[in-house]
mmCIF file of C-alpha atoms and ligand atoms in Angstrom:
data_model
loop_
_atom_site.group_PDB
_atom_site.id
_atom_site.type_symbol
_atom_site.label_atom_id
_atom_site.label_comp_id
_atom_site.label_asym_id
_atom_site.label_seq_id
_atom_site.Cartn_x
_atom_site.Cartn_y
_atom_site.Cartn_z
ATOM 1 C CA UNK X 9 -22.165 16.977 20.322
ATOM 2 C CA UNK X 10 -22.889 16.935 16.566
ATOM 3 C CA UNK X 11 -24.099 13.527 15.412
ATOM 4 C CA UNK X 12 -23.493 12.012 11.980
ATOM 5 C CA UNK X 13 -24.160 8.573 10.499
ATOM 6 C CA UNK X 14 -20.765 8.866 8.776
ATOM 7 C CA UNK X 15 -18.364 9.270 11.716
ATOM 8 C CA UNK X 16 -17.801 9.394 15.470
ATOM 9 C CA UNK X 17 -16.056 12.426 16.953
ATOM 10 C CA UNK X 18 -13.150 11.860 19.365
ATOM 11 C CA UNK X 19 -11.648 14.832 21.252
ATOM 12 C CA UNK X 20 -7.826 14.427 21.307
ATOM 13 C CA UNK X 21 -6.822 17.754 22.865
ATOM 14 C CA UNK X 22 -8.395 21.161 23.356
ATOM 15 C CA UNK X 23 -9.476 22.159 19.833
ATOM 16 C CA UNK X 24 -8.323 18.940 18.100
ATOM 17 C CA UNK X 25 -10.789 16.253 17.034
ATOM 18 C CA UNK X 26 -10.419 12.973 15.181
ATOM 19 C CA UNK X 27 -13.397 11.830 13.138
ATOM 20 C CA UNK X 28 -13.454 8.040 12.932
ATOM 21 C CA UNK X 29 -15.442 6.575 10.052
ATOM 22 C CA UNK X 30 -18.432 4.421 11.033
ATOM 23 C CA UNK X 31 -18.707 1.009 9.372
ATOM 24 C CA UNK X 32 -21.800 1.775 7.307
ATOM 25 C CA UNK X 33 -21.592 5.508 6.578
ATOM 26 C CA UNK X 34 -20.203 7.336 3.558
ATOM 27 C CA UNK X 35 -16.919 8.422 5.187
ATOM 28 C CA UNK X 36 -14.850 5.243 4.594
ATOM 29 C CA UNK X 37 -11.755 6.878 6.127
ATOM 30 C CA UNK X 38 -10.878 9.147 9.053
ATOM 31 C CA UNK X 39 -10.575 12.940 9.114
ATOM 32 C CA UNK X 40 -9.569 15.703 11.525
ATOM 33 C CA UNK X 41 -10.801 19.078 12.745
ATOM 34 C CA UNK X 42 -8.215 21.437 14.236
ATOM 35 C CA UNK X 43 -8.630 24.853 15.838
ATOM 36 C CA UNK X 44 -5.614 26.951 14.839
ATOM 37 C CA UNK X 45 -6.964 29.978 16.746
ATOM 38 C CA UNK X 46 -9.670 32.113 15.101
ATOM 39 C CA UNK X 47 -10.059 29.665 12.223
ATOM 40 C CA UNK X 48 -10.323 25.957 11.584
ATOM 41 C CA UNK X 49 -8.292 23.481 9.560
ATOM 42 C CA UNK X 50 -9.799 20.240 8.210
ATOM 43 C CA UNK X 51 -7.630 17.200 7.471
ATOM 44 C CA UNK X 52 -9.062 14.985 4.676
ATOM 45 C CA UNK X 53 -12.667 15.114 3.439
ATOM 46 C CA UNK X 54 -13.969 11.497 3.302
ATOM 47 C CA UNK X 55 -15.282 9.330 0.473
ATOM 48 C CA UNK X 56 -18.529 11.123 -0.395
ATOM 49 C CA UNK X 57 -19.963 14.646 -0.670
ATOM 50 C CA UNK X 58 -22.630 13.794 1.918
ATOM 51 C CA UNK X 59 -19.995 12.806 4.494
ATOM 52 C CA UNK X 60 -18.072 15.978 3.576
ATOM 53 C CA UNK X 61 -21.207 18.007 4.243
ATOM 54 C CA UNK X 62 -21.486 16.537 7.742
ATOM 55 C CA UNK X 63 -17.768 17.166 8.271
ATOM 56 C CA UNK X 64 -18.325 20.832 7.528
ATOM 57 C CA UNK X 65 -21.300 20.983 9.906
ATOM 58 C CA UNK X 66 -19.359 19.171 12.625
ATOM 59 C CA UNK X 67 -16.501 21.692 12.339
ATOM 60 C CA UNK X 68 -18.926 24.609 12.598
ATOM 61 C CA UNK X 69 -20.770 22.997 15.483
ATOM 62 C CA UNK X 70 -17.593 22.132 17.446
ATOM 63 C CA UNK X 71 -15.619 25.337 16.923
ATOM 64 C CA UNK X 72 -18.117 27.970 15.671
ATOM 65 C CA UNK X 73 -15.561 29.898 13.598
ATOM 66 C CA UNK X 74 -14.584 30.137 9.908
ATOM 67 C CA UNK X 75 -12.948 27.153 8.225
ATOM 68 C CA UNK X 76 -9.890 28.442 6.385
ATOM 69 C CA UNK X 77 -7.785 25.467 5.307
ATOM 70 C CA UNK X 78 -8.564 21.940 4.128
ATOM 71 C CA UNK X 79 -5.756 19.413 3.615
ATOM 72 C CA UNK X 80 -5.813 16.313 1.388
ATOM 73 C CA UNK X 81 -3.319 13.720 2.662
ATOM 74 C CA UNK X 82 -3.152 11.836 -0.658
ATOM 75 C CA UNK X 83 -5.105 11.355 -3.881
ATOM 76 C CA UNK X 84 -7.275 8.354 -2.998
ATOM 77 C CA UNK X 85 -10.986 9.053 -3.432
ATOM 78 C CA UNK X 86 -11.908 8.099 0.116
ATOM 79 C CA UNK X 87 -9.876 11.088 1.365
ATOM 80 C CA UNK X 88 -10.852 13.759 -1.199
ATOM 81 C CA UNK X 89 -14.423 13.239 -2.405
ATOM 82 C CA UNK X 90 -15.879 15.629 0.169
ATOM 83 C CA UNK X 91 -13.724 18.475 -1.218
ATOM 84 C CA UNK X 92 -16.668 20.162 -2.968
ATOM 85 C CA UNK X 93 -18.117 21.055 0.436
ATOM 86 C CA UNK X 94 -15.049 23.261 0.926
ATOM 87 C CA UNK X 95 -14.854 24.918 -2.490
ATOM 88 C CA UNK X 96 -14.846 28.370 -0.845
ATOM 89 C CA UNK X 97 -11.940 27.504 1.430
ATOM 90 C CA UNK X 98 -8.269 26.960 0.609
ATOM 91 C CA UNK X 99 -7.742 23.271 -0.173
ATOM 92 C CA UNK X 100 -4.082 22.297 0.212
ATOM 93 C CA UNK X 101 -2.152 19.246 -1.006
ATOM 94 C CA UNK X 102 1.329 18.356 -2.161
ATOM 95 C CA UNK X 103 1.847 19.124 -5.845
ATOM 96 C CA UNK X 104 2.201 15.407 -6.647
ATOM 97 C CA UNK X 105 -1.060 14.632 -4.882
ATOM 98 C CA UNK X 106 -2.901 17.286 -6.890
ATOM 99 C CA UNK X 107 -1.385 15.914 -10.115
ATOM 100 C CA UNK X 108 -2.557 12.401 -9.203
ATOM 101 C CA UNK X 109 -6.061 13.692 -8.456
ATOM 102 C CA UNK X 110 -6.176 15.292 -11.904
ATOM 103 C CA UNK X 111 -5.133 11.967 -13.428
ATOM 104 C CA UNK X 112 -7.599 9.801 -11.535
ATOM 105 C CA UNK X 113 -10.703 11.525 -10.157
ATOM 106 C CA UNK X 114 -12.517 12.631 -13.356
ATOM 107 C CA UNK X 115 -11.939 9.116 -14.755
ATOM 108 C CA UNK X 116 -13.505 7.530 -11.682
ATOM 109 C CA UNK X 117 -16.651 9.615 -12.080
ATOM 110 C CA UNK X 118 -16.802 8.909 -15.815
ATOM 111 C CA UNK X 119 -16.557 5.164 -15.115
ATOM 112 C CA UNK X 120 -19.089 5.165 -12.285
ATOM 113 C CA UNK X 121 -21.858 7.281 -13.831
ATOM 114 C CA UNK X 122 -22.867 4.687 -16.495
ATOM 115 C CA UNK X 123 -23.084 2.091 -13.699
ATOM 116 C CA UNK X 124 -26.017 3.882 -12.018
ATOM 117 C CA UNK X 125 -28.745 1.740 -13.703
ATOM 118 C CA UNK X 126 -26.998 -1.446 -12.521
ATOM 119 C CA UNK X 127 -26.664 0.016 -9.055
ATOM 120 C CA UNK X 128 -30.419 0.724 -9.027
ATOM 121 C CA UNK X 129 -31.082 -2.887 -10.019
ATOM 122 C CA UNK X 130 -28.767 -4.137 -7.256
ATOM 123 C CA UNK X 131 -30.565 -1.948 -4.711
ATOM 124 C CA UNK X 132 -33.967 -3.243 -5.854
ATOM 125 C CA UNK X 133 -32.675 -6.816 -5.518
ATOM 126 C CA UNK X 134 -31.395 -6.148 -2.000
ATOM 127 C CA UNK X 135 -34.688 -4.505 -0.965
ATOM 128 C CA UNK X 136 -36.602 -7.568 -2.198
ATOM 129 C CA UNK X 137 -34.328 -9.930 -0.253
ATOM 130 C CA UNK X 138 -34.631 -7.825 2.920
ATOM 131 C CA UNK X 139 -38.439 -7.663 2.697
ATOM 132 C CA UNK X 140 -38.514 -11.469 2.375
ATOM 133 C CA UNK X 141 -37.484 -11.475 6.071
ATOM 134 C CA UNK X 142 -34.177 -13.379 6.253
ATOM 135 C CA UNK X 143 -32.739 -14.519 9.580
ATOM 136 C CA UNK X 144 -30.779 -12.019 11.735
ATOM 137 C CA UNK X 145 -27.226 -12.531 10.378
ATOM 138 C CA UNK X 146 -28.388 -12.480 6.767
ATOM 139 C CA UNK X 147 -30.491 -9.378 7.339
ATOM 140 C CA UNK X 148 -27.545 -7.510 8.901
ATOM 141 C CA UNK X 149 -25.329 -8.436 5.956
ATOM 142 C CA UNK X 150 -27.967 -7.303 3.440
ATOM 143 C CA UNK X 151 -28.688 -3.988 5.193
ATOM 144 C CA UNK X 152 -24.922 -3.272 5.396
ATOM 145 C CA UNK X 153 -24.644 -3.853 1.631
ATOM 146 C CA UNK X 154 -27.711 -1.697 1.060
ATOM 147 C CA UNK X 155 -26.301 1.142 3.198
ATOM 148 C CA UNK X 156 -23.009 1.035 1.269
ATOM 149 C CA UNK X 157 -24.716 1.121 -2.150
ATOM 150 C CA UNK X 158 -27.013 3.974 -1.081
ATOM 151 C CA UNK X 159 -23.978 6.040 -0.051
ATOM 152 C CA UNK X 160 -22.210 5.309 -3.347
ATOM 153 C CA UNK X 161 -25.331 6.160 -5.396
ATOM 154 C CA UNK X 162 -25.716 9.514 -3.646
ATOM 155 C CA UNK X 163 -22.009 10.166 -4.133
ATOM 156 C CA UNK X 164 -22.043 9.471 -7.900
ATOM 157 C CA UNK X 165 -25.134 11.631 -8.362
ATOM 158 C CA UNK X 166 -23.733 14.635 -6.518
ATOM 159 C CA UNK X 167 -19.932 14.493 -6.922
ATOM 160 C CA UNK X 168 -18.141 17.500 -8.394
ATOM 161 C CA UNK X 169 -14.408 16.840 -8.589
ATOM 162 C CA UNK X 170 -12.762 19.654 -6.610
ATOM 163 C CA UNK X 171 -8.989 20.134 -6.595
ATOM 164 C CA UNK X 172 -6.587 21.637 -4.097
ATOM 165 C CA UNK X 173 -5.811 25.272 -4.953
ATOM 166 C CA UNK X 174 -2.609 25.578 -2.939
ATOM 167 C CA UNK X 175 0.179 23.052 -3.425
ATOM 168 C CA UNK X 176 3.562 22.550 -1.790
ATOM 169 C CA UNK X 177 6.684 20.431 -2.251
ATOM 170 C CA UNK X 178 7.947 18.873 0.951
ATOM 171 C CA UNK X 179 6.811 20.931 3.903
ATOM 172 C CA UNK X 180 4.382 23.688 4.787
ATOM 173 C CA UNK X 181 3.747 25.262 8.191
ATOM 174 C CA UNK X 182 0.394 26.854 8.966
ATOM 175 C CA UNK X 183 0.345 29.343 11.818
ATOM 176 C CA UNK X 184 -2.598 30.344 13.991
ATOM 177 C CA UNK X 185 -2.828 32.220 17.278
ATOM 178 C CA UNK X 186 -3.489 29.006 19.177
ATOM 179 C CA UNK X 187 -1.103 26.581 17.504
ATOM 180 C CA UNK X 188 1.029 26.004 14.420
ATOM 181 C CA UNK X 189 0.855 22.741 12.511
ATOM 182 C CA UNK X 190 3.225 21.238 9.979
ATOM 183 C CA UNK X 191 2.337 19.451 6.779
ATOM 184 C CA UNK X 192 5.123 17.036 5.913
ATOM 185 C CA UNK X 193 5.263 15.154 2.663
ATOM 186 C CA UNK X 194 6.862 11.803 3.488
ATOM 187 C CA UNK X 195 7.420 10.959 -0.178
ATOM 188 C CA UNK X 196 6.478 7.589 -1.635
ATOM 189 C CA UNK X 197 4.760 5.338 0.913
ATOM 190 C CA UNK X 198 1.107 4.259 0.604
ATOM 191 C CA UNK X 199 0.942 6.303 -2.645
ATOM 192 C CA UNK X 200 3.486 8.256 -4.695
ATOM 193 C CA UNK X 201 3.240 11.067 -2.172
ATOM 194 C CA UNK X 202 1.732 10.998 1.314
ATOM 195 C CA UNK X 203 1.280 14.027 3.542
ATOM 196 C CA UNK X 204 0.908 13.904 7.302
ATOM 197 C CA UNK X 205 -0.066 16.713 9.667
ATOM 198 C CA UNK X 206 1.901 17.212 12.857
ATOM 199 C CA UNK X 207 0.946 19.435 15.761
ATOM 200 C CA UNK X 208 4.200 19.770 17.767
ATOM 201 C CA UNK X 209 2.570 21.481 20.768
ATOM 202 C CA UNK X 210 0.118 18.588 21.164
ATOM 203 C CA UNK X 211 2.292 15.609 20.066
ATOM 204 C CA UNK X 212 -0.494 14.615 17.694
ATOM 205 C CA UNK X 213 -0.112 13.324 14.132
ATOM 206 C CA UNK X 214 -2.824 12.886 11.513
ATOM 207 C CA UNK X 215 -1.107 10.240 9.421
ATOM 208 C CA UNK X 216 -3.474 9.671 6.489
ATOM 209 C CA UNK X 217 -2.941 6.196 5.070
ATOM 210 C CA UNK X 218 0.742 6.065 6.040
ATOM 211 C CA UNK X 219 -0.775 4.386 9.099
ATOM 212 C CA UNK X 220 -3.693 1.945 9.163
ATOM 213 C CA UNK X 221 -4.794 0.374 12.446
ATOM 214 C CA UNK X 222 -6.390 -3.097 12.418
ATOM 215 C CA UNK X 223 -6.883 -2.662 8.668
ATOM 216 C CA UNK X 224 -4.737 -4.159 5.888
ATOM 217 C CA UNK X 225 -2.873 -1.195 4.340
ATOM 218 C CA UNK X 226 -2.847 -1.098 0.531
ATOM 219 C CA UNK X 227 0.591 -1.340 -1.159
ATOM 220 C CA UNK X 228 -0.408 -1.224 -4.818
ATOM 221 C CA UNK X 229 -0.222 2.539 -5.453
ATOM 222 C CA UNK X 230 2.969 3.148 -3.481
ATOM 223 C CA UNK X 231 6.271 1.605 -2.492
ATOM 224 C CA UNK X 232 6.625 -0.534 0.647
ATOM 225 C CA UNK X 233 10.417 -0.041 0.769
ATOM 226 C CA UNK X 234 10.291 3.754 0.907
ATOM 227 C CA UNK X 235 7.213 3.421 3.146
ATOM 228 C CA UNK X 236 9.602 2.009 5.768
ATOM 229 C CA UNK X 237 11.704 5.205 5.482
ATOM 230 C CA UNK X 238 8.545 7.301 5.832
ATOM 231 C CA UNK X 239 7.782 5.421 9.062
ATOM 232 C CA UNK X 240 11.261 6.290 10.369
ATOM 233 C CA UNK X 241 10.597 9.983 9.743
ATOM 234 C CA UNK X 242 7.224 9.677 11.429
ATOM 235 C CA UNK X 243 8.760 7.931 14.432
ATOM 236 C CA UNK X 244 11.221 10.801 15.005
ATOM 237 C CA UNK X 245 8.302 13.179 15.607
ATOM 238 C CA UNK X 246 7.631 11.455 18.953
ATOM 239 C CA UNK X 247 3.860 11.661 18.546
ATOM 240 C CA UNK X 248 1.808 10.432 21.483
ATOM 241 C CA UNK X 249 -1.472 10.186 19.567
ATOM 242 C CA UNK X 250 -1.690 9.056 15.946
ATOM 243 C CA UNK X 251 -4.849 9.331 13.882
ATOM 244 C CA UNK X 252 -4.627 6.667 11.154
ATOM 245 C CA UNK X 253 -6.365 6.908 7.794
ATOM 246 C CA UNK X 254 -8.332 3.795 8.710
ATOM 247 C CA UNK X 255 -9.078 2.292 12.111
ATOM 248 C CA UNK X 256 -9.170 3.715 15.616
ATOM 249 C CA UNK X 257 -6.954 6.493 17.021
ATOM 250 C CA UNK X 258 -3.770 4.958 18.374
ATOM 251 C CA UNK X 259 -0.426 5.824 19.919
ATOM 252 C CA UNK X 260 3.137 5.478 18.604
ATOM 253 C CA UNK X 261 2.833 1.673 18.727
ATOM 254 C CA UNK X 262 0.853 1.950 15.465
ATOM 255 C CA UNK X 263 4.142 2.819 13.705
ATOM 256 C CA UNK X 264 5.738 -0.435 14.870
ATOM 257 C CA UNK X 265 2.698 -2.461 13.781
ATOM 258 C CA UNK X 266 2.771 -0.923 10.323
ATOM 259 C CA UNK X 267 6.526 -1.575 10.006
ATOM 260 C CA UNK X 268 5.981 -5.179 11.093
ATOM 261 C CA UNK X 269 3.199 -5.704 8.549
ATOM 262 C CA UNK X 270 5.297 -4.342 5.688
ATOM 263 C CA UNK X 271 8.381 -6.355 6.742
ATOM 264 C CA UNK X 272 6.311 -9.519 7.154
ATOM 265 C CA UNK X 273 4.813 -9.229 3.667
ATOM 266 C CA UNK X 274 8.205 -8.440 2.121
ATOM 267 C CA UNK X 275 9.570 -11.578 3.826
ATOM 268 C CA UNK X 276 6.657 -13.718 2.603
ATOM 269 C CA UNK X 277 7.153 -12.513 -0.973
ATOM 270 C CA UNK X 278 10.954 -12.980 -0.799
ATOM 271 C CA UNK X 279 10.421 -16.522 0.466
ATOM 272 C CA UNK X 280 8.002 -17.143 -2.382
ATOM 273 C CA UNK X 281 10.559 -15.921 -4.927
ATOM 274 C CA UNK X 282 13.279 -18.195 -3.460
ATOM 275 C CA UNK X 283 11.213 -21.355 -3.425
ATOM 276 C CA UNK X 284 10.090 -22.582 -6.862
ATOM 277 C CA UNK X 285 7.661 -25.141 -5.421
ATOM 278 C CA UNK X 286 5.367 -22.547 -3.865
ATOM 279 C CA UNK X 287 1.575 -22.887 -4.003
ATOM 280 C CA UNK X 288 -0.718 -20.399 -5.670
ATOM 281 C CA UNK X 289 -0.667 -16.934 -4.005
ATOM 282 C CA UNK X 290 -4.313 -17.326 -3.061
ATOM 283 C CA UNK X 291 -3.290 -20.303 -0.892
ATOM 284 C CA UNK X 292 -0.883 -18.226 1.232
ATOM 285 C CA UNK X 293 -2.667 -17.755 4.556
ATOM 286 C CA UNK X 294 -3.000 -14.371 6.245
ATOM 287 C CA UNK X 295 -0.532 -14.472 9.177
ATOM 288 C CA UNK X 296 -2.165 -15.012 12.569
ATOM 289 C CA UNK X 297 -1.412 -11.429 13.709
ATOM 290 C CA UNK X 298 -3.465 -9.941 10.864
ATOM 291 C CA UNK X 299 -6.358 -12.393 10.686
ATOM 292 C CA UNK X 300 -8.822 -10.099 12.418
ATOM 293 C CA UNK X 301 -7.815 -6.958 10.487
ATOM 294 C CA UNK X 302 -10.399 -5.364 8.210
ATOM 295 C CA UNK X 303 -10.160 -5.404 4.400
ATOM 296 C CA UNK X 304 -8.664 -8.958 4.272
ATOM 297 C CA UNK X 305 -8.806 -8.981 0.433
ATOM 298 C CA UNK X 306 -6.036 -6.365 0.447
ATOM 299 C CA UNK X 307 -3.558 -8.967 1.787
ATOM 300 C CA UNK X 308 -3.629 -10.956 -1.447
ATOM 301 C CA UNK X 309 -3.546 -7.808 -3.605
ATOM 302 C CA UNK X 310 -0.440 -6.691 -1.706
ATOM 303 C CA UNK X 311 1.303 -10.035 -2.268
ATOM 304 C CA UNK X 312 0.420 -10.022 -5.975
ATOM 305 C CA UNK X 313 1.872 -6.507 -6.200
ATOM 306 C CA UNK X 314 5.112 -7.527 -4.448
ATOM 307 C CA UNK X 315 5.508 -10.646 -6.585
ATOM 308 C CA UNK X 316 4.997 -8.722 -9.832
ATOM 309 C CA UNK X 317 7.885 -6.399 -9.013
HETATM 310 ZN ZN1 LIG I 21 -5.416 5.602 0.598
#
């Protein structure tokens, strides 16, 4: 099977693959490859052009047929920055997602490009520390940082912001000879507009960042209250396999975990509002259930967001 430093390929059904981001590659989020019959659909394009390039090669290697459609679940860079590798294909997103990409992506590149000299200096510093021969744990930490910065440098140097060319409002069905899949915009959840892909014949959902597994989901660009409604809609689909935006492929229990996380944080922030003698937000501990989840810094950002509202 095709090998990439950016992702691992998981077969979910005949002609449906989840691509799970590796910890140190340039993917930073999950993606999907789906055989619709005679042509391929790609769901999300990762955080960097180089990961997008491998995604394209993986799709060709797995299915050996033209790629026709590419879907962006939402506007966040880690799901759209491989788009340029699919400039010849039809990139699809909700109209609100495309509008958000127009608002945010050129600005990101404009902010990052002047940082390249500093990034070079950081890389030189890391290389010096690594060559000094630190002990095992320190070396692993340094090489992980180095791998991340190398991916970001390559991304800034090669990124060409590429937008969806086909947009939709709430729902779009794509038909192939092998299967039909539905794109459903669930409205405001993790962002102002989140799209999921549902394959009814396979009971599989690619959920984008509406679902995160063993990762703190970010609230700050969306709305946790309407996110709970989005989860209800998702639950009604009766999916048996759910591919989250971050973390391993899961089953329908991932919906309950996400609901619990959102409800728990809403309760913590409500409690904070009610009690004037509360400590600083940074002193609020991550609940036991979420202590081993990745991206722990997101917990505090989420609470700050809820308490600002
Ligand atoms: Zn996101």
